[in-house]
């Protein structure tokens, strides 16, 4: 049973296709773009930090304040960008993505040493790790792709389930009490007021604040959705549970003004069988331009096939 | 392909063990690993922070506690100063000893050149559920910031006094 679970997680019985290759390249590009984006956003903010309030990760072992210097922060962002771009265009050693991940960890530890730990960037970190390990540990293109996606499915599912368990442990069954949502709406509203100088309740927040039952139902649906996160592990249930999780994130944005853009975009990418859609498009000749291009330029096709 | 599944599973489980060890010894967080504890402790009081321009506010009113819907002074948007409001709130709420270094860090965050002749009041905002099933949010003035100096609320020795109110 365990064997068959991992066989389906890593999609060993699936036929290789051009659609899968293009799909993987698109996913890789998405992860590279967000990695570079975070490296620069965190790097450019770092000079505003002057002290470590709460050491995170590697900052527990080294004095991370050297990263508050503009030169170090920018140099690190530049190095991460170069490593990712070289890797994406296959000018690479096997460990390049892994090095980029380690450097991004340093950038994160320096940037978010200020007391509150955000989680909206974890999925990109996990995805970069999946790609890094895929290239480091496997040789064949098919195996790299299957390992990467299997790894991402597993840890994405685990993350939502873990969040649900934390709520059960941290508060118990009363977590879904709608009054808790009232308190969070006030908290996040204060954050918006602080950030922009103004804050207006939206229709859903007003409805939740005027009805304890509705507020409770909103929390309960979100909590059940998190518990069902493990269903991401199975191919058949993945599209449905991912749709529910995306809806949950939209609900969180509406009620608590917290946006998880990278999470939602990545869920859209990994949650549905886009490779099958691409294969259908190829079958109907919609993507012939891409493949004709590689046909007339054999060297390009060779590099594409090498991944 | 069966050999692949075996190898892939071995590495996946190895990472899972490393994941478990790292989050266990680092209080649940070792990026990108996490136990995802956000919002796990529901109903607890919270503390955030905001800034008001109090240049035109009478001096006797400066250190008054107010509710969120009747704040004195003009709103300041932290985003216009490039300051992250979450970092700022944590800096204010988690600082227990307001030594000179900590006080100096605030005008540094805003940039002294951007403060110019404004007087900015840093307020610690605290929210809690009452026994009457409502949410109370109050703003406590903590630090008055001018371009060349900062003043700690004279009635407070440190932020912990606010927390106990």
XYZ file of C-alpha atoms in Angstrom:
472
model
C 0.000 0.000 0.000
C 2.840 2.375 0.908
C 4.593 1.355 -2.282
C 1.543 2.094 -4.409
C 1.116 5.449 -2.625
C 4.623 6.557 -3.562
C 4.268 5.122 -7.085
C 1.282 7.378 -7.698
C 2.892 10.340 -5.855
C 5.876 10.177 -8.214
C 3.617 9.291 -11.171
C 5.766 6.349 -12.247
C 3.129 4.890 -14.557
C 2.561 8.081 -16.488
C 3.811 8.256 -20.072
C 6.427 10.861 -20.863
C 5.224 13.664 -23.092
C 6.202 16.990 -24.560
C 3.403 18.540 -22.548
C 5.011 17.354 -19.331
C 8.366 18.796 -20.349
C 6.884 22.206 -21.185
C 4.819 22.137 -18.014
C 7.915 21.438 -15.924
C 9.873 24.224 -17.636
C 7.045 26.640 -16.913
C 6.933 25.558 -13.267
C 10.712 25.937 -13.019
C 10.501 29.420 -14.552
C 7.830 30.377 -12.021
C 10.029 29.251 -9.116
C 13.091 31.036 -10.561
C 11.169 34.295 -11.064
C 9.861 34.265 -7.478
C 13.264 33.272 -6.068
C 14.936 36.209 -7.814
C 12.071 38.526 -6.807
C 12.368 37.571 -3.133
C 16.169 37.781 -3.170
C 16.001 41.401 -4.355
C 12.987 42.474 -2.289
C 14.533 41.140 0.913
C 17.986 42.421 -0.028
C 16.793 45.944 -0.747
C 14.837 46.059 2.537
C 17.679 44.735 4.661
C 19.425 48.072 5.132
C 16.442 49.246 7.178
C 17.080 46.569 9.782
C 19.365 47.653 12.538
C 18.966 44.918 15.115
C 17.987 41.254 15.388
C 14.727 40.968 17.321
C 14.152 37.228 16.769
C 16.924 35.116 15.192
C 15.662 32.691 12.555
C 17.319 29.656 10.949
C 21.035 30.174 10.404
C 20.842 33.428 12.421
C 20.681 31.243 15.539
C 24.302 30.290 14.879
C 25.926 33.278 13.176
C 25.667 37.017 13.689
C 23.425 37.862 10.743
C 23.791 41.632 11.174
C 26.594 41.626 8.557
C 23.752 41.229 6.033
C 22.304 44.602 7.080
C 25.123 46.150 5.092
C 23.892 47.161 1.635
C 26.860 45.606 -0.163
C 26.376 42.165 1.399
C 22.602 42.138 0.829
C 22.843 43.235 -2.800
C 25.777 40.908 -3.518
C 23.782 37.988 -2.154
C 20.736 38.916 -4.258
C 22.954 39.182 -7.315
C 24.578 35.819 -6.661
C 21.207 34.105 -6.184
C 19.947 35.655 -9.444
C 23.010 34.554 -11.413
C 22.870 31.016 -10.025
C 19.168 30.688 -10.849
C 19.462 32.107 -14.343
C 22.469 29.961 -15.201
C 20.640 26.916 -13.893
C 17.490 27.731 -15.811
C 19.439 28.061 -19.047
C 21.367 24.883 -18.203
C 24.769 26.516 -17.890
C 25.211 24.675 -14.701
C 26.723 22.373 -12.210
C 24.391 20.010 -10.437
C 24.427 21.886 -7.157
C 23.664 25.407 -8.394
C 20.000 25.497 -7.379
C 20.904 24.088 -3.974
C 23.461 26.847 -3.448
C 20.822 29.404 -4.466
C 18.470 27.911 -1.853
C 21.100 28.168 0.900
C 21.860 31.789 -0.013
C 18.125 32.566 -0.092
C 17.830 31.061 3.386
C 20.520 33.508 4.585
C 18.645 36.380 2.908
C 15.390 35.280 4.595
C 17.007 34.874 8.021
C 18.433 38.397 7.782
C 15.286 40.012 6.404
C 12.796 38.432 8.805
C 14.781 38.622 12.022
C 12.414 41.379 13.126
C 9.978 39.407 15.276
C 7.132 38.095 13.123
C 7.636 35.080 10.905
C 5.841 35.163 7.569
C 4.885 31.919 5.829
C 3.842 33.213 2.430
C 7.279 32.433 0.964
C 7.670 28.887 2.261
C 6.136 27.177 -0.758
C 8.608 28.844 -3.126
C 11.438 27.717 -0.811
C 10.120 24.133 -0.797
C 9.737 24.189 -4.588
C 13.272 25.483 -5.068
C 14.455 22.681 -2.785
C 12.499 20.131 -4.848
C 14.097 21.306 -8.096
C 17.538 21.521 -6.464
C 17.344 17.975 -5.106
C 15.880 16.701 -8.372
C 18.883 17.934 -10.333
C 21.346 16.907 -7.667
C 20.103 13.370 -7.090
C 18.770 12.222 -10.460
C 20.223 12.000 -13.943
C 17.302 11.256 -16.257
C 15.002 14.062 -17.303
C 11.894 12.055 -16.535
C 13.106 11.223 -13.011
C 14.032 14.838 -12.254
C 10.530 15.983 -13.245
C 8.688 13.222 -11.396
C 10.749 13.659 -8.214
C 10.286 17.434 -8.254
C 6.511 17.322 -8.559
C 6.137 14.413 -6.103
C 8.234 16.295 -3.550
C 6.212 19.490 -4.014
C 2.848 17.680 -3.750
C 3.969 15.930 -0.575
C 5.198 19.012 1.276
C 2.383 21.282 0.109
C -0.163 18.760 1.413
C 1.766 18.354 4.627
C 1.977 22.116 5.201
C -1.797 22.635 5.196
C -2.408 19.572 7.339
C 0.265 20.738 9.790
C -1.388 24.178 10.007
C -4.703 22.487 10.885
C -3.074 20.314 13.566
C -1.332 23.378 15.081
C -4.735 25.029 15.521
C -6.103 21.936 17.213
C -3.105 21.751 19.546
C -2.830 25.523 20.105
C -6.474 26.211 20.870
C -8.522 23.030 20.658
C -11.947 22.520 19.118
C -13.025 26.040 20.109
C -10.610 27.464 17.537
C -13.510 27.942 15.104
C -15.375 30.267 17.492
C -16.377 33.236 15.322
C -15.290 35.742 17.983
C -11.723 34.797 17.190
C -12.318 35.980 13.627
C -13.607 39.298 14.970
C -10.375 39.768 16.860
C -8.272 38.949 13.769
C -10.304 41.296 11.579
C -9.537 44.096 14.063
C -5.857 43.120 14.146
C -5.415 42.970 10.396
C -7.472 46.141 9.982
C -4.991 47.882 12.283
C -2.175 46.608 10.074
C -3.826 48.103 6.990
C -4.422 51.377 8.844
C -0.772 51.424 9.833
C 0.438 50.629 6.319
C -1.829 52.895 4.277
C -3.215 55.414 6.769
C -6.815 54.272 6.175
C -9.008 51.202 6.521
C -12.579 50.350 5.511
C -14.342 47.093 6.285
C -15.472 45.178 3.199
C -18.854 43.435 2.812
C -17.651 40.054 4.071
C -15.946 41.559 7.131
C -19.090 43.527 7.961
C -21.227 40.403 7.547
C -18.890 38.338 9.740
C -18.789 41.036 12.418
C -22.570 41.227 12.525
C -23.166 37.480 12.714
C -21.324 35.193 15.112
C -22.739 32.160 13.299
C -21.396 33.311 9.942
C -17.981 34.103 11.441
C -17.900 30.617 12.979
C -18.873 28.948 9.703
C -16.122 30.866 7.861
C -13.478 29.646 10.320
C -14.851 26.106 10.303
C -14.776 25.830 6.501
C -11.201 27.146 6.453
C -10.107 24.684 9.119
C -11.704 21.675 7.392
C -10.059 22.744 4.135
C -6.663 22.796 5.857
C -7.247 19.308 7.276
C -8.055 18.068 3.792
C -4.695 19.394 2.547
C -3.257 15.869 2.580
C -5.552 15.034 -0.342
C -3.063 16.955 -2.493
C -0.990 13.747 -2.313
C -3.397 11.829 -4.581
C -3.731 12.595 -8.283
C -7.505 12.008 -8.338
C -8.354 14.320 -5.429
C -5.697 16.988 -6.109
C -7.660 19.311 -8.428
C -10.661 19.387 -6.081
C -8.769 20.022 -2.869
C -6.502 22.582 -4.543
C -9.614 24.428 -5.735
C -10.915 24.401 -2.146
C -7.560 25.687 -0.827
C -7.486 28.495 -3.407
C -11.028 29.444 -2.342
C -9.828 29.406 1.275
C -6.979 31.797 0.410
C -9.433 34.146 -1.315
C -11.552 33.963 1.846
C -8.515 34.800 4.008
C -7.770 37.795 1.775
C -11.347 39.046 2.072
C -11.717 38.532 5.811
C -8.213 39.222 7.106
C -6.538 41.216 4.322
C -3.721 38.711 4.063
C -2.585 37.922 0.534
C -0.759 34.747 -0.359
C -0.131 35.539 -4.024
C 2.769 33.133 -4.537
C 0.843 30.324 -2.850
C -2.265 30.851 -4.965
C -0.303 31.101 -8.213
C 1.692 27.991 -7.388
C -1.459 26.098 -6.408
C -2.970 27.001 -9.771
C 0.169 25.657 -11.472
C 0.572 22.414 -9.519
C -3.079 21.634 -8.824
C -4.315 20.787 -12.265
C -3.157 18.463 -15.084
C -1.836 21.233 -17.315
C 0.493 18.794 -19.081
C -2.553 17.000 -20.522
C -3.954 20.295 -21.763
C -0.610 21.161 -23.375
C -0.517 17.732 -25.022
C -3.995 18.320 -26.438
C -2.898 21.717 -27.766
C 0.152 20.096 -29.347
C -2.095 17.410 -30.861
C -4.264 20.084 -32.444
C -1.217 21.970 -33.704
C -1.716 25.044 -31.480
C 1.843 24.933 -30.205
C 3.456 23.957 -33.508
C 5.393 27.230 -33.628
C 7.418 26.201 -30.590
C 8.196 22.758 -31.971
C 8.860 23.953 -35.516
C 11.313 26.403 -34.047
C 13.170 23.644 -32.269
C 13.026 21.509 -35.430
C 14.809 24.074 -37.615
C 17.383 24.701 -34.919
C 18.703 21.295 -33.896
C 21.141 22.753 -31.371
C 18.253 24.431 -29.549
C 16.229 21.262 -29.577
C 19.165 19.372 -28.167
C 19.508 21.810 -25.303
C 15.751 21.656 -24.649
C 15.848 17.894 -24.511
C 18.754 18.002 -22.102
C 16.508 20.108 -19.914
C 11.090 2.848 -12.678
C 10.550 0.868 -9.485
C 14.150 1.603 -8.506
C 13.363 5.261 -9.070
C 10.395 5.137 -6.658
C 12.574 3.518 -4.037
C 15.308 6.107 -4.446
C 12.870 9.051 -4.575
C 11.023 7.794 -1.481
C 14.303 7.396 0.383
C 15.256 11.023 -0.292
C 11.763 12.311 0.440
C 11.739 10.550 3.810
C 15.313 11.720 4.558
C 14.229 15.322 3.995
C 11.169 14.690 6.173
C 13.410 13.530 9.040
C 15.682 16.556 8.596
C 12.541 18.747 8.476
C 11.238 17.259 11.743
C 14.587 17.644 13.509
C 15.120 21.226 12.373
C 11.658 22.469 13.324
C 11.829 20.610 16.639
C 15.004 22.341 17.784
C 14.118 25.756 16.276
C 10.665 26.329 17.786
C 8.791 25.244 14.686
C 10.612 27.359 12.116
C 13.596 26.752 9.885
C 12.834 28.318 6.512
C 11.557 26.923 4.232
C 10.502 24.321 6.804
C 7.754 25.211 9.244
C 5.010 23.647 11.306
C 2.806 26.552 10.116
C 1.593 27.749 13.515
C 0.023 30.995 12.247
C -3.301 31.790 13.920
C -3.053 28.621 15.998
C -3.619 30.417 19.304
C -7.003 31.995 18.859
C -8.576 34.607 21.102
C -5.339 35.976 22.533
C -4.938 39.743 22.887
C -2.706 41.273 20.222
C -0.441 44.294 19.971
C 0.325 46.216 16.785
C 1.606 49.721 16.143
C 0.746 52.774 14.096
C 2.040 56.283 13.611
C 0.225 59.609 13.698
C 1.422 63.052 12.693
C 0.815 65.085 15.876
C 2.469 68.321 14.779
C -0.803 70.240 15.317
C -1.958 68.415 18.459
C -1.894 70.386 21.770
C 0.935 69.232 24.027
C -1.385 68.239 26.900
C -3.218 65.811 24.603
C -0.095 64.128 23.216
C 0.139 61.275 25.710
C -3.551 60.427 25.977
C -4.823 56.912 25.384
C -7.486 56.765 22.671
C -9.754 54.343 20.863
C -9.053 53.466 17.266
C -12.066 55.435 16.003
C -11.081 58.707 17.682
C -7.335 58.910 17.225
C -5.862 62.400 17.405
C -3.472 63.802 14.806
C -3.241 62.889 11.129
C -2.647 59.373 9.768
C 0.798 58.365 8.575
C 1.103 55.593 5.981
C 4.192 53.539 6.788
C 4.324 52.316 3.200
C 5.139 55.870 2.097
C 8.288 55.661 4.211
C 9.140 52.176 2.941
C 8.659 50.724 6.431
C 7.031 47.300 6.786
C 4.168 47.656 9.280
C 4.587 44.136 10.666
C 8.296 44.638 11.385
C 7.498 48.009 12.887
C 4.771 46.597 15.152
C 7.091 43.867 16.346
C 9.881 46.301 16.997
C 7.563 48.404 19.160
C 5.785 45.563 20.966
C 8.782 43.302 21.550
C 11.176 45.950 22.805
C 11.258 45.715 26.575
C 14.071 48.097 27.312
C 14.006 51.372 25.395
C 17.709 52.178 25.500
C 19.275 54.869 23.349
C 20.032 52.403 20.524
C 16.424 51.280 20.262
C 15.121 54.858 20.381
C 17.562 55.927 17.677
C 16.478 53.033 15.450
C 13.042 54.603 14.914
C 14.050 57.813 13.105
C 16.585 55.625 11.244
C 13.703 53.472 9.913
C 11.824 56.528 8.640
C 14.908 58.401 7.492
C 15.592 61.624 9.394
C 15.473 63.610 6.147
C 11.885 62.438 5.612
C 10.711 63.461 9.082
C 11.808 67.090 8.596
C 9.759 69.346 10.927
C 7.010 66.800 11.611
C 6.241 65.387 15.052
C 5.363 61.722 14.809
C 3.691 59.791 17.605
C 4.394 56.059 17.709
C 1.380 54.315 19.172
C 1.131 50.800 20.497
C -2.301 49.445 19.562
C -3.770 46.678 21.642
C -6.855 44.592 20.879
C -8.706 42.111 23.074
C -12.007 40.319 23.384
C -14.185 41.467 26.249
C -16.470 39.310 28.328
C -19.385 41.079 26.605
C -18.407 39.443 23.295
C -16.999 42.535 21.689
C -13.543 43.617 20.564
C -11.852 46.567 22.254
C -8.970 48.274 20.478
C -6.975 51.017 22.216
C -3.977 53.057 21.128
C -1.263 53.914 23.679
C 1.244 56.654 22.818
C 4.768 55.347 23.314
C 7.352 57.547 21.606
C 7.297 61.040 20.145
C 9.716 61.341 17.238
C 11.190 64.530 15.840
C 13.940 64.747 13.257
C 16.597 65.459 15.853
C 15.314 63.666 18.953
C 12.911 61.122 20.431
C 10.862 61.253 23.649
C 9.635 58.216 25.532
C 6.178 58.539 27.093
C 6.989 60.162 30.463
C 4.477 57.942 32.286
C 6.129 54.796 31.040
C 9.450 53.354 32.005
C 9.225 50.760 29.249
C 6.726 49.084 26.980
C 5.998 46.412 29.562
C 4.082 49.027 31.542
C 1.712 49.344 28.599
C 1.229 45.621 28.352
C 0.084 45.453 31.949
C -2.549 48.182 31.557
